């Protein structure tokens, strides 16, 4: 069989269709990012509406995060034999139902359940969407395609979260879930229209997906995310009181600060995708080092407004630059079980959120001040860089030939799909 016989013929307009397919996948990320973060700005409204305390309303955030951690591996494994197009449609359908059910949740317990339900498809959706996006483009642009899907999550912090938060404050907090539900319906239409159908591999199975958990490089990549990204969340979780109490920014300017962070996330996604396409592990080394530097600078300059405010942008950029590289690394580390591996990235990032917030809160509670989480974060990021170095060392010793395995598996899938 010649190389010409195994390459699908590019049809007129195919590149445009690929762009729209990635936009459709990113639209799902936009809705997911909006519902994940918008509730943080409406906690007081939710507490008043459900007649609960603010700490209790904060548990709604935890319930969503728990859904992400639990749902990612379970749904990705159970959907091993489901064609990817049907998988993303089903996951987005579950996400939409979960958010719309929050609109009619009558009490606190029901709201906890609906938030947990909404979080279940989060990680699996991004995992499957990343695999689809990577399969639509040339191997040299895989990470950029993955970054484009994740861009929906970043743009949500700039556009979706502020808009939905404002709507919730003006017209009732339940409108937030209505808006996200509408986003889900629009995404379903786009996915159905533009994401191409590809049959599942004949050997796909739950057991094969679970084989990803046997690979040391998968666990090392997850640990990089949990520890390294935890350093980022140690600071971002307390960015509002830090900016008001240490930097001296008025509370009225906090939406602009959060928006600046969101713009940094957008820039970081684009930069991270390009870096990862040049070298996946190289991008992780560079970004982890950048996170350490930015966190140390933020600790040193938190009391100087003209330095601290630009560093918020760099904080968002450095943190989000890590995601495309980690997502691609997980897919490469388990080429025959990419869906589960990619989905686990979002379980890891939610664990990082919990770890960073906990440790950052611990040093604040110990009386070390709002600047202290930045040093904690730098320490965590350094540990993440050390884990990355170990992972890279194993590659160089030939104990885990990740790149070659991934290339072989990708070639095999393309040949199989073209027959």
Short mmCIF file of C-alpha atoms in Angstrom, two decimals:
data_model
loop_
_atom_site.label_atom_id
_atom_site.label_comp_id
_atom_site.label_asym_id
_atom_site.label_seq_id
_atom_site.Cartn_x
_atom_site.Cartn_y
_atom_site.Cartn_z
CA UNK A 1 0.00 0.00 0.00
CA UNK A 2 1.49 3.35 -1.02
CA UNK A 3 1.39 6.50 1.06
CA UNK A 4 -1.07 8.02 -1.39
CA UNK A 5 -3.53 5.22 -0.77
CA UNK A 6 -3.67 5.74 2.95
CA UNK A 7 -4.15 9.50 2.98
CA UNK A 8 -7.73 10.73 2.82
CA UNK A 9 -8.36 13.11 -0.05
CA UNK A 10 -8.85 16.70 1.16
CA UNK A 11 -12.18 17.98 -0.08
CA UNK A 12 -12.86 21.62 -0.97
CA UNK A 13 -13.81 23.58 2.13
CA UNK A 14 -12.48 20.86 4.46
CA UNK A 15 -10.16 23.26 6.31
CA UNK A 16 -13.10 25.58 6.99
CA UNK A 17 -15.08 22.66 8.35
CA UNK A 18 -12.18 21.78 10.67
CA UNK A 19 -12.13 25.34 11.99
CA UNK A 20 -15.85 25.19 12.70
CA UNK A 21 -15.49 21.80 14.38
CA UNK A 22 -12.88 23.23 16.75
CA UNK A 23 -15.07 26.31 17.36
CA UNK A 24 -17.95 23.97 18.24
CA UNK A 25 -15.74 22.07 20.69
CA UNK A 26 -14.47 25.35 22.18
CA UNK A 27 -18.07 26.55 22.61
CA UNK A 28 -18.57 23.69 25.04
CA UNK A 29 -15.50 24.86 26.95
CA UNK A 30 -16.97 28.37 27.07
CA UNK A 31 -20.16 27.10 28.72
CA UNK A 32 -18.25 24.86 31.13
CA UNK A 33 -15.91 27.68 32.15
CA UNK A 34 -18.82 30.05 32.66
CA UNK A 35 -20.74 27.77 35.02
CA UNK A 36 -17.59 26.77 36.92
CA UNK A 37 -16.46 30.30 37.77
CA UNK A 38 -19.56 32.54 37.59
CA UNK A 39 -21.08 31.07 40.74
CA UNK A 40 -18.10 32.41 42.72
CA UNK A 41 -19.35 35.95 42.12
CA UNK A 42 -22.91 35.04 43.09
CA UNK A 43 -22.30 33.12 46.32
CA UNK A 44 -23.96 35.75 48.49
CA UNK A 45 -27.01 35.86 46.21
CA UNK A 46 -27.25 32.06 46.23
CA UNK A 47 -26.94 31.99 50.01
CA UNK A 48 -29.77 34.48 50.40
CA UNK A 49 -31.93 32.70 47.86
CA UNK A 50 -31.54 29.26 49.46
CA UNK A 51 -31.47 30.69 53.00
CA UNK A 52 -28.09 29.16 53.82
CA UNK A 53 -24.77 30.56 55.02
CA UNK A 54 -22.06 31.73 52.65
CA UNK A 55 -19.74 28.83 53.68
CA UNK A 56 -22.58 26.44 52.80
CA UNK A 57 -23.02 28.08 49.43
CA UNK A 58 -19.28 27.64 48.93
CA UNK A 59 -19.84 23.90 49.14
CA UNK A 60 -21.68 24.17 45.83
CA UNK A 61 -18.29 24.93 44.26
CA UNK A 62 -16.82 21.88 45.98
CA UNK A 63 -19.71 19.71 44.77
CA UNK A 64 -19.00 20.73 41.18
CA UNK A 65 -15.26 20.06 41.58
CA UNK A 66 -16.00 16.65 43.09
CA UNK A 67 -18.17 15.87 40.07
CA UNK A 68 -15.25 16.73 37.78
CA UNK A 69 -12.81 14.51 39.68
CA UNK A 70 -15.21 11.56 39.81
CA UNK A 71 -16.78 11.92 36.39
CA UNK A 72 -13.65 12.28 34.25
CA UNK A 73 -12.21 8.76 34.62
CA UNK A 74 -15.56 6.97 34.95
CA UNK A 75 -17.31 8.52 31.95
CA UNK A 76 -14.19 8.39 29.77
CA UNK A 77 -13.73 4.68 30.48
CA UNK A 78 -17.43 3.81 30.07
CA UNK A 79 -17.48 5.65 26.75
CA UNK A 80 -14.50 3.78 25.32
CA UNK A 81 -16.55 2.13 22.56
CA UNK A 82 -18.77 5.15 21.86
CA UNK A 83 -17.83 7.16 18.74
CA UNK A 84 -16.26 10.43 19.79
CA UNK A 85 -18.92 12.59 18.16
CA UNK A 86 -21.68 10.81 20.07
CA UNK A 87 -19.58 11.00 23.22
CA UNK A 88 -19.21 14.79 23.17
CA UNK A 89 -22.90 15.17 22.30
CA UNK A 90 -23.87 12.98 25.25
CA UNK A 91 -21.52 14.75 27.65
CA UNK A 92 -22.72 18.19 26.58
CA UNK A 93 -26.31 16.98 26.90
CA UNK A 94 -25.63 15.84 30.48
CA UNK A 95 -23.95 19.17 31.22
CA UNK A 96 -26.95 21.08 29.85
CA UNK A 97 -29.45 19.00 31.83
CA UNK A 98 -27.41 19.46 34.99
CA UNK A 99 -27.40 23.24 34.70
CA UNK A 100 -31.05 23.54 33.76
CA UNK A 101 -31.99 21.31 36.71
CA UNK A 102 -30.24 23.85 38.96
CA UNK A 103 -32.78 26.43 37.80
CA UNK A 104 -35.59 24.54 39.54
CA UNK A 105 -33.63 23.17 42.52
CA UNK A 106 -35.88 24.00 45.45
CA UNK A 107 -33.48 23.47 48.35
CA UNK A 108 -29.82 23.26 49.29
CA UNK A 109 -29.53 19.47 49.07
CA UNK A 110 -31.05 19.38 45.60
CA UNK A 111 -28.76 22.19 44.48
CA UNK A 112 -25.73 20.23 45.72
CA UNK A 113 -26.85 17.25 43.65
CA UNK A 114 -27.44 19.30 40.50
CA UNK A 115 -24.02 20.98 40.83
CA UNK A 116 -22.39 17.57 41.23
CA UNK A 117 -24.29 16.37 38.15
CA UNK A 118 -23.14 19.42 36.17
CA UNK A 119 -19.51 18.70 37.05
CA UNK A 120 -19.56 15.03 36.03
CA UNK A 121 -19.07 15.58 32.26
CA UNK A 122 -16.53 18.43 32.62
CA UNK A 123 -13.26 16.46 32.48
CA UNK A 124 -14.45 13.79 30.07
CA UNK A 125 -15.76 16.46 27.67
CA UNK A 126 -12.42 18.24 27.52
CA UNK A 127 -10.59 14.92 27.20
CA UNK A 128 -12.69 13.71 24.26
CA UNK A 129 -12.72 17.18 22.68
CA UNK A 130 -8.92 17.32 22.86
CA UNK A 131 -8.60 13.93 21.15
CA UNK A 132 -11.04 14.99 18.41
CA UNK A 133 -9.28 18.32 17.83
CA UNK A 134 -5.85 16.68 17.65
CA UNK A 135 -7.13 14.17 15.10
CA UNK A 136 -8.43 16.91 12.79
CA UNK A 137 -5.08 18.60 12.15
CA UNK A 138 -1.54 17.72 11.13
CA UNK A 139 0.62 16.17 13.90
CA UNK A 140 2.76 19.33 14.01
CA UNK A 141 -0.28 21.37 15.09
CA UNK A 142 -1.88 18.99 17.61
CA UNK A 143 -1.12 21.08 20.68
CA UNK A 144 -2.42 24.25 19.02
CA UNK A 145 -5.68 22.44 18.22
CA UNK A 146 -5.93 21.29 21.84
CA UNK A 147 -5.18 24.85 22.99
CA UNK A 148 -7.94 26.17 20.72
CA UNK A 149 -10.47 23.94 22.48
CA UNK A 150 -9.19 25.09 25.88
CA UNK A 151 -9.44 28.68 24.65
CA UNK A 152 -13.18 28.47 25.25
CA UNK A 153 -12.45 28.05 28.95
CA UNK A 154 -10.16 31.09 28.95
CA UNK A 155 -12.53 33.32 26.99
CA UNK A 156 -15.27 32.39 29.45
CA UNK A 157 -13.31 34.18 32.17
CA UNK A 158 -13.14 37.34 30.06
CA UNK A 159 -16.66 37.40 28.59
CA UNK A 160 -18.98 34.68 29.91
CA UNK A 161 -18.29 34.94 33.64
CA UNK A 162 -18.62 38.77 33.93
CA UNK A 163 -21.74 38.81 31.73
CA UNK A 164 -23.54 35.98 33.50
CA UNK A 165 -22.52 37.32 36.92
CA UNK A 166 -24.02 40.70 36.02
CA UNK A 167 -27.22 39.07 34.77
CA UNK A 168 -27.48 37.05 37.98
CA UNK A 169 -26.99 40.13 40.13
CA UNK A 170 -29.55 42.16 38.20
CA UNK A 171 -32.27 39.61 37.50
CA UNK A 172 -31.74 36.76 39.97
CA UNK A 173 -28.96 34.23 40.45
CA UNK A 174 -30.93 31.36 38.85
CA UNK A 175 -30.67 33.19 35.53
CA UNK A 176 -27.01 32.16 35.52
CA UNK A 177 -28.04 28.53 35.05
CA UNK A 178 -30.58 29.47 32.39
CA UNK A 179 -27.87 31.29 30.42
CA UNK A 180 -25.45 28.36 30.71
CA UNK A 181 -28.22 25.96 29.68
CA UNK A 182 -28.79 28.02 26.54
CA UNK A 183 -25.06 27.90 25.84
CA UNK A 184 -25.26 24.12 26.16
CA UNK A 185 -28.10 23.88 23.64
CA UNK A 186 -26.22 26.09 21.14
CA UNK A 187 -23.13 23.93 21.59
CA UNK A 188 -25.15 20.77 20.91
CA UNK A 189 -26.34 22.24 17.60
CA UNK A 190 -22.78 23.21 16.61
CA UNK A 191 -21.35 19.81 17.58
CA UNK A 192 -24.00 17.96 15.61
CA UNK A 193 -23.44 20.16 12.57
CA UNK A 194 -19.65 20.39 12.40
CA UNK A 195 -17.90 17.61 14.33
CA UNK A 196 -17.24 14.74 11.90
CA UNK A 197 -18.27 11.18 12.71
CA UNK A 198 -15.48 8.63 13.03
CA UNK A 199 -16.11 5.02 14.04
CA UNK A 200 -14.48 3.65 17.17
CA UNK A 201 -11.36 1.56 16.85
CA UNK A 202 -12.13 -2.15 16.68
CA UNK A 203 -9.97 -2.83 19.74
CA UNK A 204 -11.41 -0.03 21.88
CA UNK A 205 -12.63 -1.18 25.29
CA UNK A 206 -12.93 -0.13 28.91
CA UNK A 207 -9.99 -2.37 29.78
CA UNK A 208 -7.82 -0.72 27.13
CA UNK A 209 -8.69 2.77 28.37
CA UNK A 210 -7.90 1.74 31.93
CA UNK A 211 -4.50 0.52 30.74
CA UNK A 212 -3.46 4.18 30.82
CA UNK A 213 -3.36 3.90 34.60
CA UNK A 214 -0.55 1.34 34.35
CA UNK A 215 1.85 3.82 32.77
CA UNK A 216 4.30 5.69 34.98
CA UNK A 217 4.42 8.64 32.57
CA UNK A 218 0.67 9.16 32.89
CA UNK A 219 0.97 9.37 36.67
CA UNK A 220 3.99 11.68 36.44
CA UNK A 221 2.12 14.01 34.07
CA UNK A 222 -0.86 14.06 36.43
CA UNK A 223 1.46 14.80 39.36
CA UNK A 224 2.97 17.72 37.44
CA UNK A 225 -0.54 19.13 37.09
CA UNK A 226 -1.59 18.50 40.69
CA UNK A 227 1.55 19.91 42.32
CA UNK A 228 2.73 22.43 39.74
CA UNK A 229 -0.67 23.91 38.95
CA UNK A 230 -1.48 23.84 42.65
CA UNK A 231 1.13 26.56 43.04
CA UNK A 232 -0.83 28.76 40.65
CA UNK A 233 -4.11 28.20 42.53
CA UNK A 234 -2.45 28.94 45.89
CA UNK A 235 -2.26 32.56 44.74
CA UNK A 236 -5.28 32.93 42.48
CA UNK A 237 -7.68 31.58 45.12
CA UNK A 238 -6.88 34.63 47.28
CA UNK A 239 -6.20 37.20 44.58
CA UNK A 240 -9.11 39.47 45.61
CA UNK A 241 -8.09 40.05 49.27
CA UNK A 242 -4.44 40.25 48.23
CA UNK A 243 -5.14 43.00 45.71
CA UNK A 244 -7.34 44.99 48.10
CA UNK A 245 -5.45 44.51 51.39
CA UNK A 246 -1.84 44.38 50.15
CA UNK A 247 -1.78 46.14 46.76
CA UNK A 248 -4.37 48.73 47.76
CA UNK A 249 -6.68 48.27 44.78
CA UNK A 250 -10.27 49.42 45.49
CA UNK A 251 -12.96 46.73 45.48
CA UNK A 252 -14.68 48.44 42.56
CA UNK A 253 -11.63 47.64 40.41
CA UNK A 254 -11.65 43.91 41.15
CA UNK A 255 -13.71 42.99 38.06
CA UNK A 256 -11.01 44.65 35.95
CA UNK A 257 -8.33 42.69 37.80
CA UNK A 258 -10.17 39.42 37.19
CA UNK A 259 -10.67 40.41 33.54
CA UNK A 260 -6.94 41.09 33.23
CA UNK A 261 -6.26 37.63 34.59
CA UNK A 262 -8.69 36.19 32.02
CA UNK A 263 -6.90 37.99 29.18
CA UNK A 264 -3.68 36.47 30.46
CA UNK A 265 -5.30 33.03 30.26
CA UNK A 266 -6.25 33.64 26.62
CA UNK A 267 -2.70 34.70 25.74
CA UNK A 268 -1.24 31.80 27.71
CA UNK A 269 -3.37 29.24 25.87
CA UNK A 270 -2.15 30.48 22.51
CA UNK A 271 1.48 30.65 23.60
CA UNK A 272 1.35 27.26 25.34
CA UNK A 273 -0.07 25.55 22.25
CA UNK A 274 2.72 26.87 20.02
CA UNK A 275 5.42 25.95 22.53
CA UNK A 276 4.04 22.43 22.96
CA UNK A 277 3.98 21.84 19.20
CA UNK A 278 7.70 22.59 19.13
CA UNK A 279 8.47 20.40 22.15
CA UNK A 280 5.93 19.02 24.62
CA UNK A 281 8.34 18.45 27.48
CA UNK A 282 10.32 21.58 26.59
CA UNK A 283 7.14 23.64 26.93
CA UNK A 284 6.46 22.13 30.36
CA UNK A 285 9.99 22.97 31.56
CA UNK A 286 9.72 26.55 30.26
CA UNK A 287 6.23 27.18 31.64
CA UNK A 288 6.92 25.67 35.07
CA UNK A 289 10.01 27.88 35.35
CA UNK A 290 7.95 30.90 34.28
CA UNK A 291 5.32 30.13 36.95
CA UNK A 292 8.02 30.03 39.63
CA UNK A 293 9.48 33.36 38.50
CA UNK A 294 6.08 35.09 38.26
CA UNK A 295 5.01 33.86 41.71
CA UNK A 296 8.25 35.04 43.35
CA UNK A 297 7.93 38.41 41.60
CA UNK A 298 4.31 38.68 42.75
CA UNK A 299 5.39 37.99 46.35
CA UNK A 300 8.04 40.69 46.11
CA UNK A 301 5.90 43.27 44.31
CA UNK A 302 2.42 42.67 45.75
CA UNK A 303 2.55 45.98 47.61
CA UNK A 304 3.48 48.00 44.51
CA UNK A 305 0.36 48.56 42.35
CA UNK A 306 2.14 49.43 39.10
CA UNK A 307 4.03 46.13 39.33
CA UNK A 308 1.45 43.87 40.96
CA UNK A 309 -1.36 44.59 38.47
CA UNK A 310 0.64 43.60 35.34
CA UNK A 311 1.80 40.50 37.21
CA UNK A 312 -1.85 39.40 37.49
CA UNK A 313 -1.89 39.21 33.68
CA UNK A 314 1.37 37.24 33.70
CA UNK A 315 -0.02 34.94 36.40
CA UNK A 316 -2.97 34.02 34.19
CA UNK A 317 -0.73 33.64 31.13
CA UNK A 318 1.85 31.45 32.86
CA UNK A 319 -0.75 29.18 34.44
CA UNK A 320 -2.81 28.56 31.31
CA UNK A 321 0.32 28.05 29.17
CA UNK A 322 0.84 24.78 31.03
CA UNK A 323 -2.47 23.21 30.01
CA UNK A 324 -1.85 22.46 26.29
CA UNK A 325 1.49 20.84 27.07
CA UNK A 326 0.09 18.72 29.89
CA UNK A 327 -2.93 17.69 27.82
CA UNK A 328 -0.72 16.65 24.89
CA UNK A 329 1.76 14.91 27.19
CA UNK A 330 -0.99 12.77 28.66
CA UNK A 331 -2.23 11.83 25.19
CA UNK A 332 1.31 10.92 24.14
CA UNK A 333 1.97 8.98 27.34
CA UNK A 334 -0.95 6.66 26.62
CA UNK A 335 -1.43 6.59 22.84
CA UNK A 336 -3.84 3.65 22.90
CA UNK A 337 -5.97 5.13 25.71
CA UNK A 338 -5.90 8.83 24.92
CA UNK A 339 -9.45 9.64 25.95
CA UNK A 340 -9.05 8.56 29.56
CA UNK A 341 -5.56 10.03 29.84
CA UNK A 342 -6.67 13.41 28.47
CA UNK A 343 -9.77 13.42 30.68
CA UNK A 344 -7.71 12.79 33.80
CA UNK A 345 -5.92 16.10 33.21
CA UNK A 346 -9.00 17.95 34.42
CA UNK A 347 -9.34 15.76 37.48
CA UNK A 348 -5.72 16.66 38.23
CA UNK A 349 -6.34 20.37 37.73
CA UNK A 350 -9.30 20.31 40.10
CA UNK A 351 -7.17 18.50 42.67
CA UNK A 352 -4.58 21.24 42.13
CA UNK A 353 -7.29 23.82 42.80
CA UNK A 354 -8.15 22.15 46.10
CA UNK A 355 -4.50 21.66 47.11
CA UNK A 356 -3.45 25.21 46.27
CA UNK A 357 -6.46 26.80 47.96
CA UNK A 358 -5.92 24.68 51.08
CA UNK A 359 -2.22 25.40 51.47
CA UNK A 360 -2.65 29.07 50.60
CA UNK A 361 -5.41 29.37 53.19
CA UNK A 362 -3.29 27.54 55.77
CA UNK A 363 -0.42 30.04 55.63
CA UNK A 364 -2.87 32.96 55.75
CA UNK A 365 -4.60 31.42 58.78
CA UNK A 366 -1.17 30.99 60.40
CA UNK A 367 -0.78 34.76 60.29
CA UNK A 368 1.80 34.98 57.51
CA UNK A 369 -0.30 37.39 55.46
CA UNK A 370 -1.79 37.44 51.99
CA UNK A 371 1.62 37.53 50.30
CA UNK A 372 2.63 34.16 51.75
CA UNK A 373 0.62 31.98 49.32
CA UNK A 374 2.86 33.24 46.50
CA UNK A 375 5.91 31.64 48.13
CA UNK A 376 3.93 28.47 48.83
CA UNK A 377 2.91 28.46 45.19
CA UNK A 378 6.48 28.93 44.01
CA UNK A 379 7.51 25.96 46.15
CA UNK A 380 4.76 23.79 44.68
CA UNK A 381 5.69 24.87 41.16
CA UNK A 382 9.32 23.95 41.87
CA UNK A 383 8.19 20.47 42.93
CA UNK A 384 6.16 20.24 39.72
CA UNK A 385 9.27 21.16 37.72
CA UNK A 386 11.23 18.46 39.56
CA UNK A 387 8.58 15.87 38.65
CA UNK A 388 8.76 17.02 35.02
CA UNK A 389 12.55 16.61 35.10
CA UNK A 390 12.15 13.02 36.34
CA UNK A 391 9.64 12.32 33.58
CA UNK A 392 11.99 13.73 30.95
CA UNK A 393 14.90 11.73 32.37
CA UNK A 394 12.93 8.51 31.95
CA UNK A 395 12.31 9.46 28.32
CA UNK A 396 16.00 10.07 27.68
CA UNK A 397 16.94 6.75 29.27
CA UNK A 398 14.56 5.00 26.89
CA UNK A 399 12.42 3.54 29.67
CA UNK A 400 9.30 5.26 28.37
CA UNK A 401 9.56 6.13 24.66
CA UNK A 402 6.48 8.33 24.79
CA UNK A 403 6.95 10.33 21.59
CA UNK A 404 7.64 7.33 19.34
CA UNK A 405 4.74 5.33 20.76
CA UNK A 406 2.38 8.24 20.25
CA UNK A 407 3.55 8.77 16.67
CA UNK A 408 3.13 5.07 15.86
CA UNK A 409 -0.37 4.99 17.36
CA UNK A 410 -1.39 8.17 15.52
CA UNK A 411 -0.16 6.76 12.20
CA UNK A 412 -2.00 3.51 12.81
CA UNK A 413 -5.26 5.33 13.53
CA UNK A 414 -4.94 7.47 10.39
CA UNK A 415 -4.24 4.43 8.22
CA UNK A 416 -7.13 2.51 9.79
CA UNK A 417 -9.50 5.44 9.33
CA UNK A 418 -8.61 5.89 5.68
CA UNK A 419 -9.42 2.33 4.64
#
